[in-house]
mmCIF file of C-alpha atoms in Angstrom:
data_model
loop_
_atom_site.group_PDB
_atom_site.id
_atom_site.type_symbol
_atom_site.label_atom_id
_atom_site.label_comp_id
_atom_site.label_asym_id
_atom_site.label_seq_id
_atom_site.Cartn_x
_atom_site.Cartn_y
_atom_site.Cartn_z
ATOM 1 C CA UNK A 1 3.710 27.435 8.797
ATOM 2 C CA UNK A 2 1.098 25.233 10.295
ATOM 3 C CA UNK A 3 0.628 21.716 9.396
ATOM 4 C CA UNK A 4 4.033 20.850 8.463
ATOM 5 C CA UNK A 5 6.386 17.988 7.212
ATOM 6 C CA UNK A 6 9.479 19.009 9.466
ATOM 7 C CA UNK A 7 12.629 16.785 9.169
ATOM 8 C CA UNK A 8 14.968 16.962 12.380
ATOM 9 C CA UNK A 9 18.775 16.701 10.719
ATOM 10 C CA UNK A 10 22.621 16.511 12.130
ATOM 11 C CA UNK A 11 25.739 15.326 11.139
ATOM 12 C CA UNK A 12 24.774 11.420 11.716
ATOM 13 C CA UNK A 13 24.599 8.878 9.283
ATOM 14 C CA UNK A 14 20.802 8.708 8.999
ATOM 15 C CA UNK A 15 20.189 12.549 7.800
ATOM 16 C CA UNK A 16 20.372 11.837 4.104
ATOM 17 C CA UNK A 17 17.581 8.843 5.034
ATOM 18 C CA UNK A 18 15.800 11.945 6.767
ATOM 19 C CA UNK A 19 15.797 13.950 3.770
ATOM 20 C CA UNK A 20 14.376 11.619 1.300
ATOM 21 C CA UNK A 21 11.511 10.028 3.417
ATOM 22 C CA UNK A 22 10.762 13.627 4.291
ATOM 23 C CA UNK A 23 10.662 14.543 0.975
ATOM 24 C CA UNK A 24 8.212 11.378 0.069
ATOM 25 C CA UNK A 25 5.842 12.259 2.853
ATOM 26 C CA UNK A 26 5.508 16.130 1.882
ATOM 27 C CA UNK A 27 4.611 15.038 -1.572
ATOM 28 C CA UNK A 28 2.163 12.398 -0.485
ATOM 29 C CA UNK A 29 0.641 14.488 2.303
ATOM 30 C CA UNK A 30 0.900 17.560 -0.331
ATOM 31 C CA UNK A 31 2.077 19.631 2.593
ATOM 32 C CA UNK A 32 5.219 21.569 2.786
ATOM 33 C CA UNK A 33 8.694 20.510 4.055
ATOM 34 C CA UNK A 34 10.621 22.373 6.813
ATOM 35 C CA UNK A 35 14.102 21.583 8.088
ATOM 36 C CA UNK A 36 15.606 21.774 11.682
ATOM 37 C CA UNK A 37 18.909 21.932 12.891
ATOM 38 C CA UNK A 38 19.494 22.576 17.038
ATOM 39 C CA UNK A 39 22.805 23.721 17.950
ATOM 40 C CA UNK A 40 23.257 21.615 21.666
ATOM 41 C CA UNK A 41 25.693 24.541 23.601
ATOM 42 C CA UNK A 42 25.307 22.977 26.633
ATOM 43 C CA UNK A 43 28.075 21.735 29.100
ATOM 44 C CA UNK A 44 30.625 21.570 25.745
ATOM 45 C CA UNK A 45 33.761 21.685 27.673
ATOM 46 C CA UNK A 46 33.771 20.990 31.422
ATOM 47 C CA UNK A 47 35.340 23.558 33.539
ATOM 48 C CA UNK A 48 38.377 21.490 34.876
ATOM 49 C CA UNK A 49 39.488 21.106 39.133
ATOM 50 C CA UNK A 50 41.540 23.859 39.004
ATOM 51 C CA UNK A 51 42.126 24.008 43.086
ATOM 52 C CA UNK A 52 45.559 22.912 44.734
ATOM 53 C CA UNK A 53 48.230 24.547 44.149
ATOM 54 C CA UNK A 54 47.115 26.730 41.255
ATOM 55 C CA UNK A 55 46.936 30.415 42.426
ATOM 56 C CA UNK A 56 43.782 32.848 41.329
ATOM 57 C CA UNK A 57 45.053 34.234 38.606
ATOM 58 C CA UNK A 58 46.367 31.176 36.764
ATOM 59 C CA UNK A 59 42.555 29.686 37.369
ATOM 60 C CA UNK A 60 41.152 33.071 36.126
ATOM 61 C CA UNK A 61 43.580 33.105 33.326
ATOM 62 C CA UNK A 62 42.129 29.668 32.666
ATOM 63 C CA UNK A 63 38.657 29.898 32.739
ATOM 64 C CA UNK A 64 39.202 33.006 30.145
ATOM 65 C CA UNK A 65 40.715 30.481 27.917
ATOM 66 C CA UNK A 66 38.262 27.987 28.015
ATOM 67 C CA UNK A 67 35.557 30.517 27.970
ATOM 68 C CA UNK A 68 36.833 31.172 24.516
ATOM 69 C CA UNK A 69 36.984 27.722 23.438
ATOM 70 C CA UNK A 70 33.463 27.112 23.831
ATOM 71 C CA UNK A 71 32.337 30.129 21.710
ATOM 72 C CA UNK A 72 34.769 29.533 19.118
ATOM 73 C CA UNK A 73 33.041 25.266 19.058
ATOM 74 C CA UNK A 74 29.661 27.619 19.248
ATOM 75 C CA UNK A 75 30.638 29.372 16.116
ATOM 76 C CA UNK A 76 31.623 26.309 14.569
ATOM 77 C CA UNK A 77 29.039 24.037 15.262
ATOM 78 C CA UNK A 78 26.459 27.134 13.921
ATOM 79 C CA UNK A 79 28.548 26.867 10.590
ATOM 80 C CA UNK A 80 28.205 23.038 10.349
ATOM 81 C CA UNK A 81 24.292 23.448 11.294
ATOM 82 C CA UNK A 82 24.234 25.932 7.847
ATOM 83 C CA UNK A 83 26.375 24.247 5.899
ATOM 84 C CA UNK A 84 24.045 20.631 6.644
ATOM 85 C CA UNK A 85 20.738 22.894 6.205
ATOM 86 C CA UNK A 86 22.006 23.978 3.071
ATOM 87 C CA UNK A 87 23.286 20.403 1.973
ATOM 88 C CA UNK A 88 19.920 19.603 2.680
ATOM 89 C CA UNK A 89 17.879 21.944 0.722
ATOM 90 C CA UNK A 90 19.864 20.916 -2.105
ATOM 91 C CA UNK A 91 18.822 16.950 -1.608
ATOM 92 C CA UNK A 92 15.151 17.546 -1.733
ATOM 93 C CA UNK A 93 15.728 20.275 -4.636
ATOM 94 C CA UNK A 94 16.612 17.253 -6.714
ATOM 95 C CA UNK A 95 13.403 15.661 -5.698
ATOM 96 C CA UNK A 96 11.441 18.657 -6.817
ATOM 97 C CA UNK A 97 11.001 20.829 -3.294
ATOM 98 C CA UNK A 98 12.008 24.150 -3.891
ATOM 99 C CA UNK A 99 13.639 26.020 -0.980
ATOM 100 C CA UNK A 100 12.040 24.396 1.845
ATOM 101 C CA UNK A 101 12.224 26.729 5.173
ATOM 102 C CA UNK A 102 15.023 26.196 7.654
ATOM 103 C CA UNK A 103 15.295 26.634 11.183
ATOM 104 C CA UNK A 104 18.496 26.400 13.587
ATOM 105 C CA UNK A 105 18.354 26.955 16.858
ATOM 106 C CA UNK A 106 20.008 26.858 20.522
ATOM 107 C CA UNK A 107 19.020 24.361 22.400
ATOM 108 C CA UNK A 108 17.862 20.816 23.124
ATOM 109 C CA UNK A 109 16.885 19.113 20.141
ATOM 110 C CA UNK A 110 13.658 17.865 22.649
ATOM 111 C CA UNK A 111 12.716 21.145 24.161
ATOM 112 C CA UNK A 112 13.320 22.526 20.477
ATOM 113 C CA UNK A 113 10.402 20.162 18.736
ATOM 114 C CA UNK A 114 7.867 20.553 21.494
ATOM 115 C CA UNK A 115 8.344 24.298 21.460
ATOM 116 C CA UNK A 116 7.274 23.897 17.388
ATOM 117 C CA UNK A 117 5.124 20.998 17.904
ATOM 118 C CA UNK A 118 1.688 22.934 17.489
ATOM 119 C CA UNK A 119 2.962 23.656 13.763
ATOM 120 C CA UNK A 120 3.586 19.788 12.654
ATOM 121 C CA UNK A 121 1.774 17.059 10.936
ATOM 122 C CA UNK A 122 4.606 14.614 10.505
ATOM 123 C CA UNK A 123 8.390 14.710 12.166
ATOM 124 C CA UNK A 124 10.669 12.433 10.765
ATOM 125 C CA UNK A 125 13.830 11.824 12.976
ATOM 126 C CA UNK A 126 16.551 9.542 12.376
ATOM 127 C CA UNK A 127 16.869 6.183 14.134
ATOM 128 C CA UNK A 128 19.656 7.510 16.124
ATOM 129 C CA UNK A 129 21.445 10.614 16.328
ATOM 130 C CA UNK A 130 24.994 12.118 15.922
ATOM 131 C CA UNK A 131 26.057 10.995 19.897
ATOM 132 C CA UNK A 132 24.411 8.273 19.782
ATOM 133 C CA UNK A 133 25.844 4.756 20.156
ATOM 134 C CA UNK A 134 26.534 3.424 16.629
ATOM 135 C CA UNK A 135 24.917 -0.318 17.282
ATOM 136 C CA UNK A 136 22.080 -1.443 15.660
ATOM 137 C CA UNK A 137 20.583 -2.387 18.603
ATOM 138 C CA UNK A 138 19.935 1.181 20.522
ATOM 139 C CA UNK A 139 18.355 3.862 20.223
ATOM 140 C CA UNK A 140 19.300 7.806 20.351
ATOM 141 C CA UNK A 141 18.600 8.850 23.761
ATOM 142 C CA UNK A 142 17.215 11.799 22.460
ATOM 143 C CA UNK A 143 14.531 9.706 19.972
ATOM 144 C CA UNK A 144 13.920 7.748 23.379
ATOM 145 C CA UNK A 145 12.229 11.204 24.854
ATOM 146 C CA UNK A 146 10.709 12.642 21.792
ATOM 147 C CA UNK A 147 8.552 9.813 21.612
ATOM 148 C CA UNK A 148 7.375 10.068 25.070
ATOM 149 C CA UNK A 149 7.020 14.094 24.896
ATOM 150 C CA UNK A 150 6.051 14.879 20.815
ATOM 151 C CA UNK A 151 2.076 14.297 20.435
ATOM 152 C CA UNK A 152 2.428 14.259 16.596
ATOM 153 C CA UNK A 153 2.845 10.998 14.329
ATOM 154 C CA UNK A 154 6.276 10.321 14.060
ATOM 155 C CA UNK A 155 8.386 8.703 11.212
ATOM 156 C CA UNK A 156 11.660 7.038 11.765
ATOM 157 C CA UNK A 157 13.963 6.501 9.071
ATOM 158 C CA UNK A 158 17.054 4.240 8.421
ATOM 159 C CA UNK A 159 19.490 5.652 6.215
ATOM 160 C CA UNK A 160 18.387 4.445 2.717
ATOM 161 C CA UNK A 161 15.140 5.247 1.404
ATOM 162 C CA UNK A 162 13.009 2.504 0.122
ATOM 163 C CA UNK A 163 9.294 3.620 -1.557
ATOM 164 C CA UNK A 164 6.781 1.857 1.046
ATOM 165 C CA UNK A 165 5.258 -0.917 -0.797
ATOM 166 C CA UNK A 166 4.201 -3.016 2.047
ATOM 167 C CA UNK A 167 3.199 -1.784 5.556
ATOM 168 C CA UNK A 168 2.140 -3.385 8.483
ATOM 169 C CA UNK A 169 0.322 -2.621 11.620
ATOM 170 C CA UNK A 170 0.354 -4.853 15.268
ATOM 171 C CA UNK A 171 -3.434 -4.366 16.084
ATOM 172 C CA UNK A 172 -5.347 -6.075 19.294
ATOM 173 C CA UNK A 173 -8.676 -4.945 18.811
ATOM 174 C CA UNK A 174 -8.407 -1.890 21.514
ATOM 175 C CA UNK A 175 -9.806 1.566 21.347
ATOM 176 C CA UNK A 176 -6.589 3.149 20.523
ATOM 177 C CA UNK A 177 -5.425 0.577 18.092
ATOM 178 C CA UNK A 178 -8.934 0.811 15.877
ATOM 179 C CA UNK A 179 -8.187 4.357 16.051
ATOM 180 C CA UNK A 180 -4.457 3.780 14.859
ATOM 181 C CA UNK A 181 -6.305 1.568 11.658
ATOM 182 C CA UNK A 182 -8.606 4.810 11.166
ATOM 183 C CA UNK A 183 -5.958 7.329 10.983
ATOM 184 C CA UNK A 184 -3.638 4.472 8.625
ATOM 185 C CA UNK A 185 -7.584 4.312 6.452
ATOM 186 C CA UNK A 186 -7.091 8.237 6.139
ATOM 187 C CA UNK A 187 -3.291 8.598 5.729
ATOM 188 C CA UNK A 188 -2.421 9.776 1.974
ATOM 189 C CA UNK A 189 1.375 8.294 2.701
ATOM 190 C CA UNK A 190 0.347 4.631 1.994
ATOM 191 C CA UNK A 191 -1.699 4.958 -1.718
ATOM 192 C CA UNK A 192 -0.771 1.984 -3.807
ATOM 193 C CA UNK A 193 0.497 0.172 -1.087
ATOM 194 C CA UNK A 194 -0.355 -2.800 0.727
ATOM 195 C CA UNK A 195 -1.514 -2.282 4.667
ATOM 196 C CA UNK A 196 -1.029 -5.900 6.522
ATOM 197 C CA UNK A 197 -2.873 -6.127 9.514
ATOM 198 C CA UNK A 198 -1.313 -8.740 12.018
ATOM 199 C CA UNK A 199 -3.126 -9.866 15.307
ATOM 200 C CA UNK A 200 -0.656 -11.816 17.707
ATOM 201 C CA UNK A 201 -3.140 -14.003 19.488
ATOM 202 C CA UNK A 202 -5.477 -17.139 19.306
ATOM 203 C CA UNK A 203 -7.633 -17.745 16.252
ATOM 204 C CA UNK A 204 -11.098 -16.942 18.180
ATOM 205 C CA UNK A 205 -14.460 -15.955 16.530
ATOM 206 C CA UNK A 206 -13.329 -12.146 18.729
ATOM 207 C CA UNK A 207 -10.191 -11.917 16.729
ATOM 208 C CA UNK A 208 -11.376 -13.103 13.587
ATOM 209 C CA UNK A 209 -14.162 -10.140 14.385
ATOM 210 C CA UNK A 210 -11.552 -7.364 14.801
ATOM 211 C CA UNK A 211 -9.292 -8.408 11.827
ATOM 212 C CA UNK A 212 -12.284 -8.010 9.429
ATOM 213 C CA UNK A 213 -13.259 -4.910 10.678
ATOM 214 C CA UNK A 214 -9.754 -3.325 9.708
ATOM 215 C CA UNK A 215 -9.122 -4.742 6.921
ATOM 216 C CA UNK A 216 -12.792 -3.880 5.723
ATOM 217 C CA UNK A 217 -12.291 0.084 7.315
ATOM 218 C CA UNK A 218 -8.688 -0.164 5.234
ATOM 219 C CA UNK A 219 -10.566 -1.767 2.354
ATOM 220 C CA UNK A 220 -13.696 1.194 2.293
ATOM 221 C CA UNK A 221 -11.029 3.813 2.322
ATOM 222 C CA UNK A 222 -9.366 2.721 -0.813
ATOM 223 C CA UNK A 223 -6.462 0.530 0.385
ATOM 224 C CA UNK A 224 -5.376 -2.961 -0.730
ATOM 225 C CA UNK A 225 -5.760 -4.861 3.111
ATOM 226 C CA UNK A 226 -4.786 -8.435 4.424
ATOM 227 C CA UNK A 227 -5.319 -9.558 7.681
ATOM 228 C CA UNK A 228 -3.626 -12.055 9.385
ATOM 229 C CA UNK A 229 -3.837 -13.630 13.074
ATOM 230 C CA UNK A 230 -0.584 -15.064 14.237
ATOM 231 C CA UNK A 231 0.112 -17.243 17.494
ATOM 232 C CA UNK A 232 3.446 -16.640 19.291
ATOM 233 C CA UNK A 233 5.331 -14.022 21.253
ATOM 234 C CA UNK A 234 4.602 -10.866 20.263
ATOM 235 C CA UNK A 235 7.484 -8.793 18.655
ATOM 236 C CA UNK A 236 9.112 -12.370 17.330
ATOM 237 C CA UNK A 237 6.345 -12.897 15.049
ATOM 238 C CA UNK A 238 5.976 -9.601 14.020
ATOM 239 C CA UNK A 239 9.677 -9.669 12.947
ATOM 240 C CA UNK A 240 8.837 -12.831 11.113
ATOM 241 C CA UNK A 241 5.622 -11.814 9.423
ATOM 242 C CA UNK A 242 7.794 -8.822 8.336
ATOM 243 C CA UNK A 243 10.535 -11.081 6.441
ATOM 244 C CA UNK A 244 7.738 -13.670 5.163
ATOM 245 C CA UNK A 245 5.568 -10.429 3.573
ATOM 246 C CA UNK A 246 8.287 -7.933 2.361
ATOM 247 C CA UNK A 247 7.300 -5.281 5.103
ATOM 248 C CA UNK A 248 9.087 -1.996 4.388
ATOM 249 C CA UNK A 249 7.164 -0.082 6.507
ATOM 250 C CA UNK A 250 5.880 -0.623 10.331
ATOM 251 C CA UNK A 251 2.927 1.365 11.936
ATOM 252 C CA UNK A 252 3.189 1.119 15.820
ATOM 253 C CA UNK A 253 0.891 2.959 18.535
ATOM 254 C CA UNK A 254 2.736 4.913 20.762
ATOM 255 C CA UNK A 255 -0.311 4.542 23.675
ATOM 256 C CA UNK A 256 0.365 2.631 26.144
ATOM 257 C CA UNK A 257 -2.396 2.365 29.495
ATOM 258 C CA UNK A 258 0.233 3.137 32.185
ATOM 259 C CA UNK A 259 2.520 6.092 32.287
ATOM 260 C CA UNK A 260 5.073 3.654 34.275
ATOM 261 C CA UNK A 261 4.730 0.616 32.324
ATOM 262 C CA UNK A 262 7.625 1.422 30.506
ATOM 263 C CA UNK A 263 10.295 4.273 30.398
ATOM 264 C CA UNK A 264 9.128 4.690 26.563
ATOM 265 C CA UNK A 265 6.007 3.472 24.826
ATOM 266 C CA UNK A 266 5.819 0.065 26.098
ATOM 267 C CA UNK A 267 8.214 -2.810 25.375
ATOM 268 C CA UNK A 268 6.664 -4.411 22.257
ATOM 269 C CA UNK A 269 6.896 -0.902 20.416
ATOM 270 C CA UNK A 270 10.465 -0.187 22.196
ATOM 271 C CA UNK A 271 11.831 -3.722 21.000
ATOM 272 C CA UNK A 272 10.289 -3.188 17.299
ATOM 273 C CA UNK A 273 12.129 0.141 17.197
ATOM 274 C CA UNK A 274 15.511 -1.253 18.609
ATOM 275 C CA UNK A 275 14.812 -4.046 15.672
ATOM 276 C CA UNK A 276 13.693 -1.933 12.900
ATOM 277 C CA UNK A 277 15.511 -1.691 9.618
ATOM 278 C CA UNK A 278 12.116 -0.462 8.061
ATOM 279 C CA UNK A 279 11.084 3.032 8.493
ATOM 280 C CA UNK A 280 8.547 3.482 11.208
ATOM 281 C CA UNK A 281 5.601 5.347 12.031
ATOM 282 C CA UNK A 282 4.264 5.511 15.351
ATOM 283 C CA UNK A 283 1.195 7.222 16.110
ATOM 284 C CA UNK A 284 0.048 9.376 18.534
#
């Protein structure tokens, strides 16, 4: 199934968000939905230090048993995966997608995604996952390195759906940012809403240049636009154009000039996404 809406789900606290929002894309981009579940086997119970005094057929006796511990946490964690699949087929039923495909599989949920990537339009992940630390503040490690690896927009989701009324996009004039505006101009996901375009920077006659032409290339494809330049560091007064305006939706470019500027996309996108409580789509 090419060209896919596929929703990445497990037993954390932002899969029900990952259902809906995945729903309201599918619909929007009128493409279908497709669920994944990845069952993580590896390194599930560490073989213990079983040297000393133990003889060899204690440790063999041992190893037997744990051996059989981690295929009967195999065989249950493949019966949660179902179970949650199912759960979620039955969300998005109620939102009027019929039987959307699932997929579980062994595996990293990383490795997993790229393997499938080829086949996707739009992944929506949850802000963090199931083992991730609970505070607002991080991020799921594995989020961390889908971003970096996935070359496919990506949406994530809080936990409570909210219909995008008001979205917002940092933009600085560069190549890959005017292409970011072109892709938002084209997007289906934002009709009847309001794209804000924000430049952090000085009020020059170069600035005041840029801004028109996005809000003009938003305007000519059929959006409402406003444009706004804004002096000050840059992810504080994004955060404070987002509370003055509404924003329930950020656009970020995942770009980024140097490979080793930063371990993720680069720190103005990283800090928005620790920040967010607003879905967020970054673009590839």
């Amino acid at each position: 199934m090419s060209d896919c809406v596929l929703a990445a789900i497990d037993s954390s606290q932002f899969s029900e968000g990952v259902c809906d929002y995945a729903a309201w894309a599918a619909k929007a981009l009128d493409a279908p939905l497709r669920f994944i579940h990845t069952v993580d086997n590896h390194a599930q119970v560490a073989e213990p230090d079983l040297t000393g005094n133990l003889g060899l057929g204690t440790r063999e006796h041992l190893l037997e048993k744990l051996s059989e511990i981690e295929e009967q946490h195999a065989k249950i964690s493949r019966e949660q995966g179902r179970l949650m699949l199912d759960a979620a087929k039955a969300r998005v039923a109620a939102l009027g997608i019929v039987d959307p495909p699932c997929l579980q599989r062994n595996g990293t949920l990383v490795e997993t995604l790229v393997e499938n990537e080829k086949e996707v339009r739009l992944l929506v992940v949850g802000k963090r996952g199931e083992t991730a630390h609970q505070a607002s503040g991080h991020l799921g490690s594995n989020l961390e390195r889908v971003v970096r690896e996935m070359h496919r927009p990506i949406l994530m989701v809080p936990k409570q759906f909210t219909q995008p009324k008001n979205v917002m996009m940092a933009f600085d004039g560069s190549k890959t940012a005017r292409k970011g505006v072109e892709m938002l101009a084209k997007s289906p996901l934002f009709e009847g809403a309001t794209c804000h375009v924000v430049i952090v920077g000085a009020e020059t006659a170069e600035n005041r240049s840029q801004l028109a032409w996005a809000t003009e290339t938003l305007e000519a494809a059929g959006h409402t636009a406003k444009g706004a330049i804004r002096a000050g560091e840059v992810e504080e007064t994004l955060r404070a154009y987002k509370q003055e305006e509404g924003i329930d939706l950020l656009v970020m470019g995942a770009y980024g000039h140097s490979r080793i500027r930063h371990l993720l996309v680069g720190s103005t996108t990283t800090q928005m996404l620790r920040n967010a409580q607003v879905p967020v789509l970054i673009l590839r």
